[in-house]
PDB file of N, CA and C in Angstrom:
ATOM      1  N   UNK A   1     -13.722  24.398   1.063  1.00 70.00           N
ATOM      2  CA  UNK A   1     -12.946  23.495   1.898  1.00 70.00           C
ATOM      3  C   UNK A   1     -13.084  23.881   3.366  1.00 70.00           C
ATOM      4  N   UNK A   2     -13.111  25.179   3.646  1.00 75.00           N
ATOM      5  CA  UNK A   2     -13.219  25.656   5.026  1.00 75.00           C
ATOM      6  C   UNK A   2     -14.505  25.129   5.671  1.00 75.00           C
ATOM      7  N   UNK A   3     -15.632  25.268   4.955  1.00 82.00           N
ATOM      8  CA  UNK A   3     -16.915  24.807   5.499  1.00 82.00           C
ATOM      9  C   UNK A   3     -16.918  23.299   5.705  1.00 82.00           C
ATOM     10  N   UNK A   4     -16.311  22.570   4.786  1.00 76.00           N
ATOM     11  CA  UNK A   4     -16.242  21.112   4.889  1.00 76.00           C
ATOM     12  C   UNK A   4     -15.439  20.705   6.133  1.00 76.00           C
ATOM     13  N   UNK A   5     -14.298  21.331   6.331  1.00 79.00           N
ATOM     14  CA  UNK A   5     -13.469  21.004   7.484  1.00 79.00           C
ATOM     15  C   UNK A   5     -14.168  21.413   8.784  1.00 79.00           C
ATOM     16  N   UNK A   6     -14.878  22.523   8.760  1.00 81.00           N
ATOM     17  CA  UNK A   6     -15.621  22.963   9.944  1.00 81.00           C
ATOM     18  C   UNK A   6     -16.703  21.933  10.303  1.00 81.00           C
ATOM     19  N   UNK A   7     -17.400  21.418   9.294  1.00 81.00           N
ATOM     20  CA  UNK A   7     -18.435  20.407   9.530  1.00 81.00           C
ATOM     21  C   UNK A   7     -17.818  19.118  10.080  1.00 81.00           C
ATOM     22  N   UNK A   8     -16.677  18.707   9.527  1.00 79.00           N
ATOM     23  CA  UNK A   8     -15.997  17.516  10.033  1.00 79.00           C
ATOM     24  C   UNK A   8     -15.548  17.721  11.472  1.00 79.00           C
ATOM     25  N   UNK A   9     -15.032  18.893  11.760  1.00 80.00           N
ATOM     26  CA  UNK A   9     -14.585  19.186  13.117  1.00 80.00           C
ATOM     27  C   UNK A   9     -15.753  19.083  14.089  1.00 80.00           C
ATOM     28  N   UNK A  10     -16.895  19.626  13.719  1.00 80.00           N
ATOM     29  CA  UNK A  10     -18.064  19.563  14.589  1.00 80.00           C
ATOM     30  C   UNK A  10     -18.501  18.120  14.819  1.00 80.00           C
ATOM     31  N   UNK A  11     -18.304  17.262  13.817  1.00 79.00           N
ATOM     32  CA  UNK A  11     -18.709  15.861  13.951  1.00 79.00           C
ATOM     33  C   UNK A  11     -17.761  15.076  14.856  1.00 79.00           C
ATOM     34  N   UNK A  12     -16.463  15.347  14.763  1.00 78.00           N
ATOM     35  CA  UNK A  12     -15.480  14.520  15.461  1.00 78.00           C
ATOM     36  C   UNK A  12     -14.930  15.121  16.744  1.00 78.00           C
ATOM     37  N   UNK A  13     -14.862  16.423  16.847  1.00 78.00           N
ATOM     38  CA  UNK A  13     -14.295  17.037  18.055  1.00 78.00           C
ATOM     39  C   UNK A  13     -15.229  16.870  19.232  1.00 78.00           C
ATOM     40  N   UNK A  14     -14.633  16.651  20.383  1.00 77.00           N
ATOM     41  CA  UNK A  14     -15.418  16.552  21.609  1.00 77.00           C
ATOM     42  C   UNK A  14     -15.552  17.941  22.212  1.00 77.00           C
ATOM     43  N   UNK A  15     -16.624  18.151  22.895  1.00 77.00           N
ATOM     44  CA  UNK A  15     -16.873  19.431  23.559  1.00 77.00           C
ATOM     45  C   UNK A  15     -16.066  19.477  24.856  1.00 77.00           C
ATOM     46  N   UNK A  16     -15.682  20.694  25.287  1.00 78.00           N
ATOM     47  CA  UNK A  16     -14.921  20.795  26.533  1.00 78.00           C
ATOM     48  C   UNK A  16     -15.787  20.351  27.716  1.00 78.00           C
ATOM     49  N   UNK A  17     -15.149  19.833  28.751  1.00 81.00           N
ATOM     50  CA  UNK A  17     -15.908  19.403  29.935  1.00 81.00           C
ATOM     51  C   UNK A  17     -16.719  20.559  30.521  1.00 81.00           C
ATOM     52  N   UNK A  18     -17.919  20.265  30.920  1.00 86.00           N
ATOM     53  CA  UNK A  18     -18.834  21.290  31.446  1.00 86.00           C
ATOM     54  C   UNK A  18     -18.245  22.006  32.659  1.00 86.00           C
ATOM     55  N   UNK A  19     -17.507  21.283  33.502  1.00 89.00           N
ATOM     56  CA  UNK A  19     -16.944  21.922  34.699  1.00 89.00           C
ATOM     57  C   UNK A  19     -15.934  23.008  34.319  1.00 89.00           C
ATOM     58  N   UNK A  20     -15.187  22.812  33.240  1.00 86.00           N
ATOM     59  CA  UNK A  20     -14.235  23.839  32.806  1.00 86.00           C
ATOM     60  C   UNK A  20     -14.959  25.048  32.230  1.00 86.00           C
ATOM     61  N   UNK A  21     -16.016  24.796  31.488  1.00 84.00           N
ATOM     62  CA  UNK A  21     -16.803  25.898  30.925  1.00 84.00           C
ATOM     63  C   UNK A  21     -17.393  26.737  32.058  1.00 84.00           C
ATOM     64  N   UNK A  22     -17.936  26.080  33.073  1.00 89.00           N
ATOM     65  CA  UNK A  22     -18.510  26.807  34.229  1.00 89.00           C
ATOM     66  C   UNK A  22     -17.434  27.583  34.974  1.00 89.00           C
ATOM     67  N   UNK A  23     -16.252  27.004  35.133  1.00 89.00           N
ATOM     68  CA  UNK A  23     -15.167  27.683  35.844  1.00 89.00           C
ATOM     69  C   UNK A  23     -14.738  28.952  35.114  1.00 89.00           C
ATOM     70  N   UNK A  24     -14.652  28.880  33.798  1.00 86.00           N
ATOM     71  CA  UNK A  24     -14.282  30.064  33.004  1.00 86.00           C
ATOM     72  C   UNK A  24     -15.365  31.129  33.122  1.00 86.00           C
ATOM     73  N   UNK A  25     -16.623  30.722  33.005  1.00 87.00           N
ATOM     74  CA  UNK A  25     -17.719  31.685  33.110  1.00 87.00           C
ATOM     75  C   UNK A  25     -17.745  32.339  34.492  1.00 87.00           C
ATOM     76  N   UNK A  26     -17.513  31.562  35.521  1.00 89.00           N
ATOM     77  CA  UNK A  26     -17.505  32.091  36.879  1.00 89.00           C
ATOM     78  C   UNK A  26     -16.380  33.111  37.058  1.00 89.00           C
ATOM     79  N   UNK A  27     -15.195  32.771  36.586  1.00 86.00           N
ATOM     80  CA  UNK A  27     -14.058  33.687  36.702  1.00 86.00           C
ATOM     81  C   UNK A  27     -14.319  34.976  35.923  1.00 86.00           C
ATOM     82  N   UNK A  28     -14.919  34.844  34.750  1.00 82.00           N
ATOM     83  CA  UNK A  28     -15.224  36.023  33.927  1.00 82.00           C
ATOM     84  C   UNK A  28     -16.203  36.941  34.665  1.00 82.00           C
ATOM     85  N   UNK A  29     -17.220  36.362  35.286  1.00 85.00           N
ATOM     86  CA  UNK A  29     -18.200  37.155  36.020  1.00 85.00           C
ATOM     87  C   UNK A  29     -17.560  37.857  37.212  1.00 85.00           C
ATOM     88  N   UNK A  30     -16.658  37.176  37.904  1.00 85.00           N
ATOM     89  CA  UNK A  30     -15.981  37.791  39.048  1.00 85.00           C
ATOM     90  C   UNK A  30     -15.170  39.009  38.608  1.00 85.00           C
ATOM     91  N   UNK A  31     -14.499  38.892  37.485  1.00 83.00           N
ATOM     92  CA  UNK A  31     -13.686  40.003  36.982  1.00 83.00           C
ATOM     93  C   UNK A  31     -14.585  41.164  36.549  1.00 83.00           C
ATOM     94  N   UNK A  32     -15.683  40.842  35.897  1.00 81.00           N
ATOM     95  CA  UNK A  32     -16.582  41.880  35.373  1.00 81.00           C
ATOM     96  C   UNK A  32     -17.276  42.672  36.467  1.00 81.00           C
ATOM     97  N   UNK A  33     -17.552  42.049  37.611  1.00 83.00           N
ATOM     98  CA  UNK A  33     -18.342  42.695  38.669  1.00 83.00           C
ATOM     99  C   UNK A  33     -17.766  44.025  39.139  1.00 83.00           C
ATOM    100  N   UNK A  34     -16.469  44.123  39.235  1.00 80.00           N
ATOM    101  CA  UNK A  34     -15.861  45.347  39.756  1.00 80.00           C
ATOM    102  C   UNK A  34     -15.490  46.364  38.694  1.00 80.00           C
ATOM    103  N   UNK A  35     -16.024  46.244  37.486  1.00 85.00           N
ATOM    104  CA  UNK A  35     -15.611  47.128  36.398  1.00 85.00           C
ATOM    105  C   UNK A  35     -16.726  48.088  35.984  1.00 85.00           C
ATOM    106  N   UNK A  36     -16.311  49.248  35.522  1.00 87.00           N
ATOM    107  CA  UNK A  36     -17.299  50.165  34.961  1.00 87.00           C
ATOM    108  C   UNK A  36     -17.618  49.726  33.514  1.00 87.00           C
ATOM    109  N   UNK A  37     -18.575  50.383  32.892  1.00 87.00           N
ATOM    110  CA  UNK A  37     -19.048  49.981  31.562  1.00 87.00           C
ATOM    111  C   UNK A  37     -17.948  50.004  30.501  1.00 87.00           C
ATOM    112  N   UNK A  38     -17.101  51.007  30.541  1.00 90.00           N
ATOM    113  CA  UNK A  38     -16.047  51.121  29.525  1.00 90.00           C
ATOM    114  C   UNK A  38     -15.043  49.963  29.644  1.00 90.00           C
ATOM    115  N   UNK A  39     -14.651  49.663  30.858  1.00 87.00           N
ATOM    116  CA  UNK A  39     -13.712  48.551  31.060  1.00 87.00           C
ATOM    117  C   UNK A  39     -14.354  47.220  30.704  1.00 87.00           C
ATOM    118  N   UNK A  40     -15.655  47.077  30.986  1.00 86.00           N
ATOM    119  CA  UNK A  40     -16.364  45.851  30.606  1.00 86.00           C
ATOM    120  C   UNK A  40     -16.358  45.652  29.101  1.00 86.00           C
ATOM    121  N   UNK A  41     -16.602  46.730  28.375  1.00 89.00           N
ATOM    122  CA  UNK A  41     -16.599  46.653  26.904  1.00 89.00           C
ATOM    123  C   UNK A  41     -15.223  46.213  26.396  1.00 89.00           C
ATOM    124  N   UNK A  42     -14.176  46.770  26.974  1.00 89.00           N
ATOM    125  CA  UNK A  42     -12.819  46.385  26.574  1.00 89.00           C
ATOM    126  C   UNK A  42     -12.561  44.912  26.889  1.00 89.00           C
ATOM    127  N   UNK A  43     -12.994  44.480  28.076  1.00 86.00           N
ATOM    128  CA  UNK A  43     -12.817  43.077  28.453  1.00 86.00           C
ATOM    129  C   UNK A  43     -13.577  42.165  27.495  1.00 86.00           C
ATOM    130  N   UNK A  44     -14.801  42.520  27.162  1.00 86.00           N
ATOM    131  CA  UNK A  44     -15.594  41.690  26.249  1.00 86.00           C
ATOM    132  C   UNK A  44     -14.971  41.631  24.856  1.00 86.00           C
ATOM    133  N   UNK A  45     -14.430  42.754  24.381  1.00 91.00           N
ATOM    134  CA  UNK A  45     -13.743  42.742  23.074  1.00 91.00           C
ATOM    135  C   UNK A  45     -12.525  41.831  23.122  1.00 91.00           C
ATOM    136  N   UNK A  46     -11.785  41.902  24.233  1.00 90.00           N
ATOM    137  CA  UNK A  46     -10.615  41.039  24.407  1.00 90.00           C
ATOM    138  C   UNK A  46     -11.025  39.566  24.427  1.00 90.00           C
ATOM    139  N   UNK A  47     -12.070  39.239  25.183  1.00 87.00           N
ATOM    140  CA  UNK A  47     -12.540  37.852  25.257  1.00 87.00           C
ATOM    141  C   UNK A  47     -13.067  37.360  23.913  1.00 87.00           C
ATOM    142  N   UNK A  48     -13.780  38.209  23.188  1.00 91.00           N
ATOM    143  CA  UNK A  48     -14.263  37.833  21.855  1.00 91.00           C
ATOM    144  C   UNK A  48     -13.102  37.533  20.913  1.00 91.00           C
ATOM    145  N   UNK A  49     -12.094  38.397  20.944  1.00 94.00           N
ATOM    146  CA  UNK A  49     -10.929  38.191  20.085  1.00 94.00           C
ATOM    147  C   UNK A  49     -10.193  36.911  20.475  1.00 94.00           C
ATOM    148  N   UNK A  50     -10.070  36.678  21.768  1.00 91.00           N
ATOM    149  CA  UNK A  50      -9.408  35.471  22.246  1.00 91.00           C
ATOM    150  C   UNK A  50     -10.179  34.231  21.815  1.00 91.00           C
ATOM    151  N   UNK A  51     -11.498  34.249  21.920  1.00 90.00           N
ATOM    152  CA  UNK A  51     -12.313  33.110  21.503  1.00 90.00           C
ATOM    153  C   UNK A  51     -12.217  32.857  20.007  1.00 90.00           C
ATOM    154  N   UNK A  52     -12.199  33.913  19.209  1.00 93.00           N
ATOM    155  CA  UNK A  52     -12.056  33.739  17.754  1.00 93.00           C
ATOM    156  C   UNK A  52     -10.698  33.136  17.421  1.00 93.00           C
ATOM    157  N   UNK A  53      -9.661  33.609  18.100  1.00 94.00           N
ATOM    158  CA  UNK A  53      -8.317  33.078  17.891  1.00 94.00           C
ATOM    159  C   UNK A  53      -8.255  31.599  18.263  1.00 94.00           C
ATOM    160  N   UNK A  54      -8.843  31.243  19.382  1.00 90.00           N
ATOM    161  CA  UNK A  54      -8.866  29.853  19.822  1.00 90.00           C
ATOM    162  C   UNK A  54      -9.638  28.974  18.841  1.00 90.00           C
ATOM    163  N   UNK A  55     -10.777  29.461  18.372  1.00 89.00           N
ATOM    164  CA  UNK A  55     -11.563  28.711  17.387  1.00 89.00           C
ATOM    165  C   UNK A  55     -10.765  28.467  16.116  1.00 89.00           C
ATOM    166  N   UNK A  56     -10.110  29.495  15.628  1.00 92.00           N
ATOM    167  CA  UNK A  56      -9.327  29.373  14.400  1.00 92.00           C
ATOM    168  C   UNK A  56      -8.153  28.424  14.593  1.00 92.00           C
ATOM    169  N   UNK A  57      -7.455  28.535  15.729  1.00 92.00           N
ATOM    170  CA  UNK A  57      -6.329  27.644  16.002  1.00 92.00           C
ATOM    171  C   UNK A  57      -6.800  26.197  16.115  1.00 92.00           C
ATOM    172  N   UNK A  58      -7.953  25.985  16.736  1.00 89.00           N
ATOM    173  CA  UNK A  58      -8.502  24.641  16.881  1.00 89.00           C
ATOM    174  C   UNK A  58      -8.836  24.051  15.520  1.00 89.00           C
ATOM    175  N   UNK A  59      -9.459  24.857  14.658  1.00 90.00           N
ATOM    176  CA  UNK A  59      -9.798  24.379  13.321  1.00 90.00           C
ATOM    177  C   UNK A  59      -8.545  24.079  12.505  1.00 90.00           C
ATOM    178  N   UNK A  60      -7.539  24.930  12.607  1.00 90.00           N
ATOM    179  CA  UNK A  60      -6.293  24.685  11.883  1.00 90.00           C
ATOM    180  C   UNK A  60      -5.624  23.397  12.361  1.00 90.00           C
ATOM    181  N   UNK A  61      -5.640  23.166  13.651  1.00 90.00           N
ATOM    182  CA  UNK A  61      -5.067  21.943  14.210  1.00 90.00           C
ATOM    183  C   UNK A  61      -5.848  20.719  13.742  1.00 90.00           C
ATOM    184  N   UNK A  62      -7.170  20.802  13.765  1.00 89.00           N
ATOM    185  CA  UNK A  62      -7.997  19.697  13.306  1.00 89.00           C
ATOM    186  C   UNK A  62      -7.732  19.415  11.821  1.00 89.00           C
ATOM    187  N   UNK A  63      -7.667  20.468  11.021  1.00 89.00           N
ATOM    188  CA  UNK A  63      -7.418  20.321   9.587  1.00 89.00           C
ATOM    189  C   UNK A  63      -6.074  19.660   9.337  1.00 89.00           C
ATOM    190  N   UNK A  64      -5.043  20.088  10.067  1.00 89.00           N
ATOM    191  CA  UNK A  64      -3.715  19.492   9.904  1.00 89.00           C
ATOM    192  C   UNK A  64      -3.744  18.011  10.267  1.00 89.00           C
ATOM    193  N   UNK A  65      -4.401  17.670  11.357  1.00 89.00           N
ATOM    194  CA  UNK A  65      -4.519  16.267  11.764  1.00 89.00           C
ATOM    195  C   UNK A  65      -5.290  15.446  10.749  1.00 89.00           C
ATOM    196  N   UNK A  66      -6.343  16.031  10.212  1.00 87.00           N
ATOM    197  CA  UNK A  66      -7.143  15.341   9.199  1.00 87.00           C
ATOM    198  C   UNK A  66      -6.308  15.065   7.945  1.00 87.00           C
ATOM    199  N   UNK A  67      -5.588  16.069   7.496  1.00 87.00           N
ATOM    200  CA  UNK A  67      -4.750  15.897   6.297  1.00 87.00           C
ATOM    201  C   UNK A  67      -3.665  14.853   6.537  1.00 87.00           C
ATOM    202  N   UNK A  68      -3.085  14.863   7.716  1.00 86.00           N
ATOM    203  CA  UNK A  68      -2.070  13.879   8.052  1.00 86.00           C
ATOM    204  C   UNK A  68      -2.668  12.475   8.042  1.00 86.00           C
ATOM    205  N   UNK A  69      -3.806  12.314   8.688  1.00 84.00           N
ATOM    206  CA  UNK A  69      -4.465  11.002   8.722  1.00 84.00           C
ATOM    207  C   UNK A  69      -4.864  10.552   7.321  1.00 84.00           C
ATOM    208  N   UNK A  70      -5.349  11.470   6.524  1.00 83.00           N
ATOM    209  CA  UNK A  70      -5.747  11.143   5.159  1.00 83.00           C
ATOM    210  C   UNK A  70      -4.534  10.673   4.351  1.00 83.00           C
ATOM    211  N   UNK A  71      -3.421  11.356   4.531  1.00 83.00           N
ATOM    212  CA  UNK A  71      -2.195  10.965   3.837  1.00 83.00           C
ATOM    213  C   UNK A  71      -1.709   9.589   4.268  1.00 83.00           C
ATOM    214  N   UNK A  72      -1.748   9.324   5.560  1.00 83.00           N
ATOM    215  CA  UNK A  72      -1.330   8.010   6.071  1.00 83.00           C
ATOM    216  C   UNK A  72      -2.254   6.925   5.536  1.00 83.00           C
ATOM    217  N   UNK A  73      -3.559   7.185   5.581  1.00 80.00           N
ATOM    218  CA  UNK A  73      -4.525   6.198   5.074  1.00 80.00           C
ATOM    219  C   UNK A  73      -4.302   5.942   3.587  1.00 80.00           C
ATOM    220  N   UNK A  74      -3.986   6.991   2.851  1.00 81.00           N
ATOM    221  CA  UNK A  74      -3.716   6.832   1.419  1.00 81.00           C
ATOM    222  C   UNK A  74      -2.485   5.982   1.172  1.00 81.00           C
ATOM    223  N   UNK A  75      -1.458   6.174   1.984  1.00 83.00           N
ATOM    224  CA  UNK A  75      -0.243   5.378   1.838  1.00 83.00           C
ATOM    225  C   UNK A  75      -0.475   3.915   2.200  1.00 83.00           C
ATOM    226  N   UNK A  76      -1.337   3.683   3.177  1.00 81.00           N
ATOM    227  CA  UNK A  76      -1.633   2.315   3.583  1.00 81.00           C
ATOM    228  C   UNK A  76      -2.584   1.623   2.605  1.00 81.00           C
ATOM    229  N   UNK A  77      -3.314   2.428   1.856  1.00 80.00           N
ATOM    230  CA  UNK A  77      -4.235   1.871   0.873  1.00 80.00           C
ATOM    231  C   UNK A  77      -5.485   1.282   1.488  1.00 80.00           C
ATOM    232  N   UNK A  78      -5.720   1.582   2.759  1.00 67.00           N
ATOM    233  CA  UNK A  78      -6.895   1.035   3.434  1.00 67.00           C
ATOM    234  C   UNK A  78      -7.990   2.101   3.496  1.00 67.00           C
ATOM    235  N   UNK A  79      -9.158   1.816   2.929  1.00 71.00           N
ATOM    236  CA  UNK A  79     -10.248   2.800   3.015  1.00 71.00           C
ATOM    237  C   UNK A  79     -10.754   2.884   4.450  1.00 71.00           C
ATOM    238  N   UNK A  80     -11.217   4.043   4.829  1.00 69.00           N
ATOM    239  CA  UNK A  80     -11.719   4.257   6.181  1.00 69.00           C
ATOM    240  C   UNK A  80     -13.196   4.621   6.117  1.00 69.00           C
ATOM    241  N   UNK A  81     -13.970   4.026   6.986  1.00 73.00           N
ATOM    242  CA  UNK A  81     -15.389   4.340   7.092  1.00 73.00           C
ATOM    243  C   UNK A  81     -15.700   4.653   8.546  1.00 73.00           C
ATOM    244  N   UNK A  82     -16.183   5.844   8.792  1.00 70.00           N
ATOM    245  CA  UNK A  82     -16.534   6.244  10.150  1.00 70.00           C
ATOM    246  C   UNK A  82     -17.636   5.341  10.703  1.00 70.00           C
ATOM    247  N   UNK A  83     -18.633   5.037   9.871  1.00 78.00           N
ATOM    248  CA  UNK A  83     -19.744   4.188  10.311  1.00 78.00           C
ATOM    249  C   UNK A  83     -19.263   2.791  10.700  1.00 78.00           C
ATOM    250  N   UNK A  84     -18.374   2.215   9.896  1.00 79.00           N
ATOM    251  CA  UNK A  84     -17.823   0.900  10.204  1.00 79.00           C
ATOM    252  C   UNK A  84     -17.020   0.958  11.503  1.00 79.00           C
ATOM    253  N   UNK A  85     -16.257   2.009  11.676  1.00 74.00           N
ATOM    254  CA  UNK A  85     -15.465   2.198  12.892  1.00 74.00           C
ATOM    255  C   UNK A  85     -16.374   2.300  14.116  1.00 74.00           C
ATOM    256  N   UNK A  86     -17.471   3.036  14.007  1.00 78.00           N
ATOM    257  CA  UNK A  86     -18.413   3.170  15.114  1.00 78.00           C
ATOM    258  C   UNK A  86     -19.069   1.828  15.446  1.00 78.00           C
ATOM    259  N   UNK A  87     -19.420   1.061  14.416  1.00 84.00           N
ATOM    260  CA  UNK A  87     -20.006  -0.262  14.638  1.00 84.00           C
ATOM    261  C   UNK A  87     -19.019  -1.176  15.367  1.00 84.00           C
ATOM    262  N   UNK A  88     -17.750  -1.140  14.946  1.00 81.00           N
ATOM    263  CA  UNK A  88     -16.727  -1.977  15.571  1.00 81.00           C
ATOM    264  C   UNK A  88     -16.512  -1.562  17.024  1.00 81.00           C
ATOM    265  N   UNK A  89     -16.518  -0.261  17.292  1.00 80.00           N
ATOM    266  CA  UNK A  89     -16.360   0.238  18.653  1.00 80.00           C
ATOM    267  C   UNK A  89     -17.525  -0.234  19.525  1.00 80.00           C
ATOM    268  N   UNK A  90     -18.731  -0.168  18.991  1.00 84.00           N
ATOM    269  CA  UNK A  90     -19.907  -0.632  19.735  1.00 84.00           C
ATOM    270  C   UNK A  90     -19.839  -2.131  19.997  1.00 84.00           C
ATOM    271  N   UNK A  91     -19.397  -2.899  19.008  1.00 86.00           N
ATOM    272  CA  UNK A  91     -19.274  -4.341  19.184  1.00 86.00           C
ATOM    273  C   UNK A  91     -18.208  -4.667  20.224  1.00 86.00           C
ATOM    274  N   UNK A  92     -17.107  -3.949  20.181  1.00 83.00           N
ATOM    275  CA  UNK A  92     -16.028  -4.178  21.158  1.00 83.00           C
ATOM    276  C   UNK A  92     -16.519  -3.867  22.562  1.00 83.00           C
ATOM    277  N   UNK A  93     -17.264  -2.775  22.721  1.00 80.00           N
ATOM    278  CA  UNK A  93     -17.782  -2.398  24.040  1.00 80.00           C
ATOM    279  C   UNK A  93     -18.785  -3.425  24.523  1.00 80.00           C
ATOM    280  N   UNK A  94     -19.599  -3.935  23.593  1.00 81.00           N
ATOM    281  CA  UNK A  94     -20.610  -4.939  23.951  1.00 81.00           C
ATOM    282  C   UNK A  94     -19.957  -6.255  24.366  1.00 81.00           C
ATOM    283  N   UNK A  95     -18.884  -6.635  23.691  1.00 80.00           N
ATOM    284  CA  UNK A  95     -18.217  -7.897  23.992  1.00 80.00           C
ATOM    285  C   UNK A  95     -17.477  -7.848  25.343  1.00 80.00           C
ATOM    286  N   UNK A  96     -17.102  -6.642  25.801  1.00 72.00           N
ATOM    287  CA  UNK A  96     -16.424  -6.479  27.091  1.00 72.00           C
ATOM    288  C   UNK A  96     -17.390  -6.674  28.252  1.00 72.00           C
ATOM    289  N   UNK A  97     -18.683  -6.394  28.000  1.00 66.00           N
ATOM    290  CA  UNK A  97     -19.691  -6.491  29.079  1.00 66.00           C
ATOM    291  C   UNK A  97     -20.025  -7.892  29.427  1.00 66.00           C
TER     292      UNK A  97
END
């Protein structure tokens, strides 16, 4: 189930904006510049742990949302198709032009 939810998350989740990723990387480099090797290692371990925690929290949140949506869809009795939804979104965007 974990692998299945991870694959679904990768399909539906949007990636963070590039400007935010660059800002974090820039700030990390600024902090690292004034540190000796031992402090750098500690900082990298802290950042790795923080990233793993964030990844896990994101997956748990996605899984909870998926289960909630699945339950609502089941109660409504309406089947959902991602492909059909994408086609409808494309048609709606085309009709606006």
